[in-house]
Amino acid sequence: MKSQWSSRFTFIMATTGAAVGLGNIWKFPYMAGENGGGLFVLFYLIAVALIGIPTMMAEILIGRLGRHNPVNTLELVATHAGKTPQWKLLGWWGALGLVLVLSFYSVIAGWSIGYLLKAWFGEFNGLSAHQVQVLWQHFLSNPYTLILWHTLFMSITLWVVARGVKQGLERAANIMMPGLFFVLIILLIYSIFVGDFKAAFNFLLMPNFKEISASALIYALGHAFFTLAIGAGAMLVYGAYLPKDTKLGSSVCIIAALDVLVALFSGLAIFSLVFKYGLPPEGGPGLMFKVLPIAFAQMPAGQWFGGLFFLLLWFAAWTSSISMAEPLVVLLVERRGLTRNRASFLIGLLCWFLGLFALLSFNAWENIRILGFTIFEVMADTTTNIILPIGGILFAYFAGWVIAPKDAKHGLLMENPFLFKLWQWLVRYLAPIGILFSFIYGLWPF
Ligand code: PHE
């Protein structure tokens, strides 16, 4: 792979683009709402700091050492370290995760395109909280328009990946990502004044230890992986494009901090309105779409502000989905010799098709349940809670035990011996044991 990010700044922007997406703004609030709030958030913050950051460094490090698609990279780096080339299976495992995530992700990103148009055409203007809920039900019940948005989103994503127009995207990300941050801050300020900020703060940031639950632990851990875009090889590929002199530790900490901030801003804004209007916190995947339009309906210039919000959200989803598609496309190009165009078309088609199952489970196939879960829930939960964390354990293990310490040190560009030891200890022991513990605890039937 020849391409490279032009600077450390672009690397941070592109990687933040992969990390910050629907996971922060759409998924985090509804997951927190369904899992009791504060304790979920606390577990999530701990998981990001102690497991997410070191694992993200591990994954980027592996990419930097191998400089190919995840499968070839793992094969190459393992062979170089004198270990079995079968580590490549981890690359395929990650690819499976990316295919599934991209499939349902595009459906949700499609919702934000639909809502972007609604905002701009003034459909929210003057609506009451109740009317916003009705609008949402109506929107979700029509599969045809949802398929249109899903198709549009998938096509644009794969078109960008096919053309390899990363430069254009990098430049756009430099404006759009800070823009999103800015719009979220305004939204937060608005909800501090208009909504019930105190209740939101207590709900999200004051953990109630009496409500400790095993599933909250697993969901928080899985969400940490999802939101940091780790465990599936997306970060590995971004690491393969890393300029030679970029230090990994500080860059990854900046990315993780931005990622967490966006999630918290979004959560606080949404729950301030949830409590103000007496809506249930466990609003499910539609939570954001049922709550934010209430603010856009009532704030001055809400039509434009709402439109801007959904536009930036769409962009954030776009940069994330590109990071999912890119490793898959490179995989087909490098291993199967396909052209970039053909590979992008095939990946797009596969994920689009699988996405239809997730999409229909919100309307026509609502009643089809697998062990009580809808198809969307099965897709989202197995990838987030099983595929990504298992991938994460293995990436951490690989970086800690398979790669020779001197290569790791060199690849991370970590001069401080104490920090290197700390990282090594985290990826060797804490990350794998922490993940295993959450699995056993979360899946224990008693
Ligand atoms: N991190 C992205 C988000 O929060 C989702 C993602 C998951 C991206 C896995 C790449 C790989 O929206």
Coordinates of C-alpha atoms and ligand atoms in Angstrom, one line a residue, residues 15-27 97-98 101-102 105 223-235 259 316-317 319-325 388, ligand 1:
T15 CA -9.1 8.6 12.6
T16 CA -11.4 10.8 14.6
G17 CA -13.6 10.7 11.6
A18 CA -13.7 6.9 11.8
A19 CA -14.3 6.9 15.5
V20 CA -16.8 9.7 15.8
G21 CA -20.0 8.8 14.1
L22 CA -23.5 7.4 14.7
G23 CA -22.0 5.4 17.6
N24 CA -21.5 8.6 19.6
I25 CA -24.5 10.7 18.7
W26 CA -27.2 8.0 18.0
K27 CA -26.1 4.8 19.7
G97 CA -17.4 -7.7 11.7
L98 CA -17.0 -4.8 9.2
V101 CA -21.5 -3.2 11.0
L102 CA -21.6 -1.5 7.6
Y105 CA -24.9 1.4 9.9
H223 CA -19.9 0.1 22.9
A224 CA -16.3 1.3 23.8
F225 CA -15.0 -0.9 21.0
F226 CA -17.7 0.2 18.5
T227 CA -17.3 3.9 19.2
L228 CA -13.5 3.7 18.9
A229 CA -13.8 1.7 15.7
I230 CA -11.5 -1.0 17.0
G231 CA -11.5 -4.8 17.0
A232 CA -12.3 -5.2 13.3
G233 CA -9.3 -4.0 11.4
A234 CA -10.5 -0.5 10.4
M235 CA -7.9 1.2 12.6
D259 CA -14.8 10.6 20.9
A316 CA -19.8 11.9 10.5
A317 CA -21.5 8.6 9.5
T319 CA -16.4 9.2 7.4
S320 CA -17.0 6.2 9.7
S321 CA -18.5 4.0 7.0
I322 CA -15.6 4.8 4.7
S323 CA -13.3 3.4 7.4
M324 CA -15.4 0.2 7.4
A325 CA -15.4 -0.2 3.7
L388 CA -15.5 -6.5 18.1
Ligands
PHE1 N1 -16.8 4.2 15.4 C1 -17.9 4.4 14.6 C2 -19.0 5.1 15.3 O1 -19.0 5.4 16.4 C3 -18.4 3.0 14.1 C4 -17.4 2.1 13.6 C5 -17.3 0.8 14.1 C6 -16.4 2.4 12.6 C7 -16.4 -0.2 13.7 C8 -15.5 1.5 12.2 C9 -15.4 0.2 12.7 O2 -20.0 5.5 14.7

